[in-house]
Amino acid sequence: SLNERAQAGDKSTLVEAQALGDRKFYDEILDQLTRSADRGPTLLALASYVTRNELPVNQTLAKAIINSWQGAPNRSSTATALHLTALADDAELYQSSVEAALQIWRQGLLPDVSAAELRALFDGEFWVLSTRTRGSGAGFILKRKLASARRELETAMRVN
């Protein structure tokens, strides 16, 4: 019955699936809801529901948010994308969102985001990752990428 309700777009099925204690089943329900959400307000409403109820974010939702954000990047959507990828607790996924944000910023598509703001956002969301993820091999590579991004953004801050 939870699957049927999720197919109909009932987000409350996530709370019920989480209460069952089966992460694989919860992820299936979240995947189903993510697939049925479009890239616009429905997807953002789903992400908001998940974060408001302190539910786990999985890769499927984080990647959908990243794809949506890349289509219309701005200050708010950049913060949302980075936060949700950090909540997914996957160092490689967070690194790819950092790299994408840097590329979008370099292209001048985030004119309302300063180098200092972007650096603070990268660093702040890094600490959302679990200790286990930050200390993993992928976490080490992420730390190196963040150090490189910091240097680039600090140089840009000095130039401006």
PDB file of C-alpha atoms in Angstrom:
ATOM      1  CA  SER A   1       0.000   0.000   0.000  1.00  0.00           C
ATOM      2  CA  LEU A   2       2.915   2.375   0.611  1.00  0.00           C
ATOM      3  CA  ASN A   3       4.122   1.774  -2.943  1.00  0.00           C
ATOM      4  CA  GLU A   4       0.696   2.597  -4.353  1.00  0.00           C
ATOM      5  CA  ARG A   5       0.440   5.769  -2.273  1.00  0.00           C
ATOM      6  CA  ALA A   6       3.961   6.798  -3.301  1.00  0.00           C
ATOM      7  CA  GLN A   7       3.037   6.284  -6.959  1.00  0.00           C
ATOM      8  CA  ALA A   8       0.168   8.680  -6.356  1.00  0.00           C
ATOM      9  CA  GLY A   9       2.646  11.241  -4.974  1.00  0.00           C
ATOM     10  CA  ASP A  10       1.863  10.873  -1.269  1.00  0.00           C
ATOM     11  CA  LYS A  11       5.004  12.178   0.468  1.00  0.00           C
ATOM     12  CA  SER A  12       3.819  10.997   3.883  1.00  0.00           C
ATOM     13  CA  THR A  13       4.764   7.484   2.759  1.00  0.00           C
ATOM     14  CA  LEU A  14       8.379   8.490   3.399  1.00  0.00           C
ATOM     15  CA  VAL A  15       7.766   8.961   7.116  1.00  0.00           C
ATOM     16  CA  GLU A  16       6.036   5.599   7.288  1.00  0.00           C
ATOM     17  CA  ALA A  17       8.776   3.862   5.273  1.00  0.00           C
ATOM     18  CA  GLN A  18      11.450   5.409   7.512  1.00  0.00           C
ATOM     19  CA  ALA A  19       9.606   4.192  10.623  1.00  0.00           C
ATOM     20  CA  LEU A  20       9.857   0.612   9.328  1.00  0.00           C
ATOM     21  CA  GLY A  21      13.633   0.792   9.741  1.00  0.00           C
ATOM     22  CA  ASP A  22      14.393  -0.687   6.324  1.00  0.00           C
ATOM     23  CA  ARG A  23      16.679   1.792   4.530  1.00  0.00           C
ATOM     24  CA  LYS A  24      16.466  -0.095   1.221  1.00  0.00           C
ATOM     25  CA  PHE A  25      12.662   0.103   1.244  1.00  0.00           C
ATOM     26  CA  TYR A  26      12.773   3.788   2.255  1.00  0.00           C
ATOM     27  CA  ASP A  27      15.127   4.486  -0.673  1.00  0.00           C
ATOM     28  CA  GLU A  28      12.761   2.685  -3.054  1.00  0.00           C
ATOM     29  CA  ILE A  29       9.873   4.891  -1.913  1.00  0.00           C
ATOM     30  CA  LEU A  30      12.008   8.043  -2.195  1.00  0.00           C
ATOM     31  CA  ASP A  31      13.220   6.977  -5.639  1.00  0.00           C
ATOM     32  CA  GLN A  32       9.625   6.466  -6.732  1.00  0.00           C
ATOM     33  CA  LEU A  33       8.571   9.898  -5.487  1.00  0.00           C
ATOM     34  CA  THR A  34      11.641  11.514  -7.077  1.00  0.00           C
ATOM     35  CA  ARG A  35      10.964   9.922 -10.455  1.00  0.00           C
ATOM     36  CA  SER A  36       7.369  11.100 -10.410  1.00  0.00           C
ATOM     37  CA  ALA A  37       8.351  14.665  -9.462  1.00  0.00           C
ATOM     38  CA  ASP A  38       9.129  17.046 -12.281  1.00  0.00           C
ATOM     39  CA  ARG A  39      12.145  19.334 -12.240  1.00  0.00           C
ATOM     40  CA  GLY A  40      10.216  22.288 -10.932  1.00  0.00           C
ATOM     41  CA  PRO A  41       8.130  22.959  -7.886  1.00  0.00           C
ATOM     42  CA  THR A  42       7.167  19.318  -7.280  1.00  0.00           C
ATOM     43  CA  LEU A  43      10.809  18.269  -6.934  1.00  0.00           C
ATOM     44  CA  LEU A  44      11.576  21.193  -4.628  1.00  0.00           C
ATOM     45  CA  ALA A  45       8.492  20.394  -2.563  1.00  0.00           C
ATOM     46  CA  LEU A  46       9.713  16.814  -2.184  1.00  0.00           C
ATOM     47  CA  ALA A  47      13.190  17.967  -1.139  1.00  0.00           C
ATOM     48  CA  SER A  48      11.653  20.416   1.302  1.00  0.00           C
ATOM     49  CA  TYR A  49       9.435  17.702   2.776  1.00  0.00           C
ATOM     50  CA  VAL A  50      12.421  15.390   3.249  1.00  0.00           C
ATOM     51  CA  THR A  51      14.577  18.018   4.956  1.00  0.00           C
ATOM     52  CA  ARG A  52      11.735  19.457   7.040  1.00  0.00           C
ATOM     53  CA  ASN A  53      10.977  15.987   8.411  1.00  0.00           C
ATOM     54  CA  GLU A  54      14.688  15.227   8.875  1.00  0.00           C
ATOM     55  CA  LEU A  55      14.477  12.205   6.600  1.00  0.00           C
ATOM     56  CA  PRO A  56      17.482  10.739   4.794  1.00  0.00           C
ATOM     57  CA  VAL A  57      18.388  12.116   1.372  1.00  0.00           C
ATOM     58  CA  ASN A  58      19.542   9.530  -1.138  1.00  0.00           C
ATOM     59  CA  GLN A  59      21.567   9.824  -4.326  1.00  0.00           C
ATOM     60  CA  THR A  60      18.527   9.741  -6.585  1.00  0.00           C
ATOM     61  CA  LEU A  61      16.970  12.818  -4.975  1.00  0.00           C
ATOM     62  CA  ALA A  62      20.308  14.633  -4.722  1.00  0.00           C
ATOM     63  CA  LYS A  63      21.105  13.990  -8.393  1.00  0.00           C
ATOM     64  CA  ALA A  64      17.636  15.152  -9.458  1.00  0.00           C
ATOM     65  CA  ILE A  65      18.136  18.373  -7.487  1.00  0.00           C
ATOM     66  CA  ILE A  66      21.573  18.847  -9.084  1.00  0.00           C
ATOM     67  CA  ASN A  67      20.106  18.401 -12.558  1.00  0.00           C
ATOM     68  CA  SER A  68      17.326  20.857 -11.813  1.00  0.00           C
ATOM     69  CA  TRP A  69      19.781  23.380 -10.313  1.00  0.00           C
ATOM     70  CA  GLN A  70      22.123  23.220 -13.307  1.00  0.00           C
ATOM     71  CA  GLY A  71      19.215  24.214 -15.534  1.00  0.00           C
ATOM     72  CA  ALA A  72      18.602  27.444 -13.614  1.00  0.00           C
ATOM     73  CA  PRO A  73      21.441  28.226 -11.224  1.00  0.00           C
ATOM     74  CA  ASN A  74      21.059  31.074  -8.757  1.00  0.00           C
ATOM     75  CA  ARG A  75      22.061  31.806  -5.175  1.00  0.00           C
ATOM     76  CA  SER A  76      19.160  29.895  -3.618  1.00  0.00           C
ATOM     77  CA  SER A  77      19.259  26.859  -5.893  1.00  0.00           C
ATOM     78  CA  THR A  78      23.040  26.601  -5.483  1.00  0.00           C
ATOM     79  CA  ALA A  79      22.728  26.525  -1.697  1.00  0.00           C
ATOM     80  CA  THR A  80      19.911  23.980  -1.932  1.00  0.00           C
ATOM     81  CA  ALA A  81      21.819  21.693  -4.309  1.00  0.00           C
ATOM     82  CA  LEU A  82      24.970  21.739  -2.193  1.00  0.00           C
ATOM     83  CA  HIS A  83      23.022  21.169   1.010  1.00  0.00           C
ATOM     84  CA  LEU A  84      21.061  18.218  -0.365  1.00  0.00           C
ATOM     85  CA  THR A  85      24.145  16.571  -1.832  1.00  0.00           C
ATOM     86  CA  ALA A  86      25.849  16.944   1.546  1.00  0.00           C
ATOM     87  CA  LEU A  87      22.804  15.413   3.246  1.00  0.00           C
ATOM     88  CA  ALA A  88      23.110  12.420   0.901  1.00  0.00           C
ATOM     89  CA  ASP A  89      26.381  11.760   2.780  1.00  0.00           C
ATOM     90  CA  ASP A  90      28.339  10.755  -0.307  1.00  0.00           C
ATOM     91  CA  ALA A  91      31.756  12.406  -0.687  1.00  0.00           C
ATOM     92  CA  GLU A  92      31.977  11.754  -4.435  1.00  0.00           C
ATOM     93  CA  LEU A  93      28.532  13.209  -5.049  1.00  0.00           C
ATOM     94  CA  TYR A  94      29.320  16.265  -2.930  1.00  0.00           C
ATOM     95  CA  GLN A  95      32.607  16.706  -4.786  1.00  0.00           C
ATOM     96  CA  SER A  96      30.818  16.597  -8.136  1.00  0.00           C
ATOM     97  CA  SER A  97      28.357  19.252  -6.967  1.00  0.00           C
ATOM     98  CA  VAL A  98      31.260  21.447  -5.755  1.00  0.00           C
ATOM     99  CA  GLU A  99      32.969  21.047  -9.130  1.00  0.00           C
ATOM    100  CA  ALA A 100      29.733  21.890 -10.950  1.00  0.00           C
ATOM    101  CA  ALA A 101      29.169  24.968  -8.775  1.00  0.00           C
ATOM    102  CA  LEU A 102      32.716  26.159  -9.428  1.00  0.00           C
ATOM    103  CA  GLN A 103      32.273  25.685 -13.158  1.00  0.00           C
ATOM    104  CA  ILE A 104      28.957  27.545 -13.172  1.00  0.00           C
ATOM    105  CA  TRP A 105      30.511  30.342 -11.086  1.00  0.00           C
ATOM    106  CA  ARG A 106      33.529  30.568 -13.440  1.00  0.00           C
ATOM    107  CA  GLN A 107      31.159  30.926 -16.384  1.00  0.00           C
ATOM    108  CA  GLY A 108      29.583  33.930 -14.698  1.00  0.00           C
ATOM    109  CA  LEU A 109      26.227  32.224 -14.278  1.00  0.00           C
ATOM    110  CA  LEU A 110      26.118  33.039 -10.544  1.00  0.00           C
ATOM    111  CA  PRO A 111      26.589  36.818 -10.615  1.00  0.00           C
ATOM    112  CA  ASP A 112      24.843  37.226  -7.254  1.00  0.00           C
ATOM    113  CA  VAL A 113      27.266  34.828  -5.485  1.00  0.00           C
ATOM    114  CA  SER A 114      30.666  36.190  -4.468  1.00  0.00           C
ATOM    115  CA  ALA A 115      33.803  34.094  -4.204  1.00  0.00           C
ATOM    116  CA  ALA A 116      33.678  34.486  -0.414  1.00  0.00           C
ATOM    117  CA  GLU A 117      30.063  33.294  -0.273  1.00  0.00           C
ATOM    118  CA  LEU A 118      30.788  30.280  -2.452  1.00  0.00           C
ATOM    119  CA  ARG A 119      33.792  29.343  -0.337  1.00  0.00           C
ATOM    120  CA  ALA A 120      31.753  29.642   2.865  1.00  0.00           C
ATOM    121  CA  LEU A 121      29.006  27.519   1.322  1.00  0.00           C
ATOM    122  CA  PHE A 122      31.453  24.776   0.279  1.00  0.00           C
ATOM    123  CA  ASP A 123      33.100  24.722   3.700  1.00  0.00           C
ATOM    124  CA  GLY A 124      29.858  24.875   5.669  1.00  0.00           C
ATOM    125  CA  GLU A 125      28.153  22.067   3.791  1.00  0.00           C
ATOM    126  CA  PHE A 126      31.278  19.901   4.062  1.00  0.00           C
ATOM    127  CA  TRP A 127      30.575  19.595   7.798  1.00  0.00           C
ATOM    128  CA  VAL A 128      27.095  18.209   7.076  1.00  0.00           C
ATOM    129  CA  LEU A 129      28.800  15.047   5.812  1.00  0.00           C
ATOM    130  CA  SER A 130      29.199  12.377   8.481  1.00  0.00           C
ATOM    131  CA  THR A 131      32.524  11.870  10.224  1.00  0.00           C
ATOM    132  CA  ARG A 132      32.775   8.465   8.545  1.00  0.00           C
ATOM    133  CA  THR A 133      32.327  10.011   5.085  1.00  0.00           C
ATOM    134  CA  ARG A 134      34.726  12.899   5.749  1.00  0.00           C
ATOM    135  CA  GLY A 135      37.355  10.403   6.933  1.00  0.00           C
ATOM    136  CA  SER A 136      36.980   7.980   4.024  1.00  0.00           C
ATOM    137  CA  GLY A 137      39.238   7.731   0.980  1.00  0.00           C
ATOM    138  CA  ALA A 138      36.670   9.642  -1.071  1.00  0.00           C
ATOM    139  CA  GLY A 139      36.533  12.160   1.770  1.00  0.00           C
ATOM    140  CA  PHE A 140      40.289  12.666   1.482  1.00  0.00           C
ATOM    141  CA  ILE A 141      39.974  13.358  -2.247  1.00  0.00           C
ATOM    142  CA  LEU A 142      37.097  15.735  -1.498  1.00  0.00           C
ATOM    143  CA  LYS A 143      39.250  17.615   1.032  1.00  0.00           C
ATOM    144  CA  ARG A 144      41.936  18.062  -1.621  1.00  0.00           C
ATOM    145  CA  LYS A 145      39.345  19.369  -4.081  1.00  0.00           C
ATOM    146  CA  LEU A 146      37.989  21.783  -1.479  1.00  0.00           C
ATOM    147  CA  ALA A 147      41.520  23.036  -0.725  1.00  0.00           C
ATOM    148  CA  SER A 148      42.027  23.702  -4.433  1.00  0.00           C
ATOM    149  CA  ALA A 149      38.661  25.472  -4.642  1.00  0.00           C
ATOM    150  CA  ARG A 150      39.553  27.595  -1.596  1.00  0.00           C
ATOM    151  CA  ARG A 151      42.795  28.715  -3.241  1.00  0.00           C
ATOM    152  CA  GLU A 152      40.986  29.618  -6.453  1.00  0.00           C
ATOM    153  CA  LEU A 153      38.252  31.508  -4.636  1.00  0.00           C
ATOM    154  CA  GLU A 154      40.732  33.318  -2.367  1.00  0.00           C
ATOM    155  CA  THR A 155      42.649  34.451  -5.451  1.00  0.00           C
ATOM    156  CA  ALA A 156      39.406  35.729  -6.945  1.00  0.00           C
ATOM    157  CA  MET A 157      38.611  37.568  -3.693  1.00  0.00           C
ATOM    158  CA  ARG A 158      42.004  39.318  -3.778  1.00  0.00           C
ATOM    159  CA  VAL A 159      41.573  40.331  -7.417  1.00  0.00           C
ATOM    160  CA  ASN A 160      38.139  41.838  -6.774  1.00  0.00           C
TER     161      ASN A 160
END
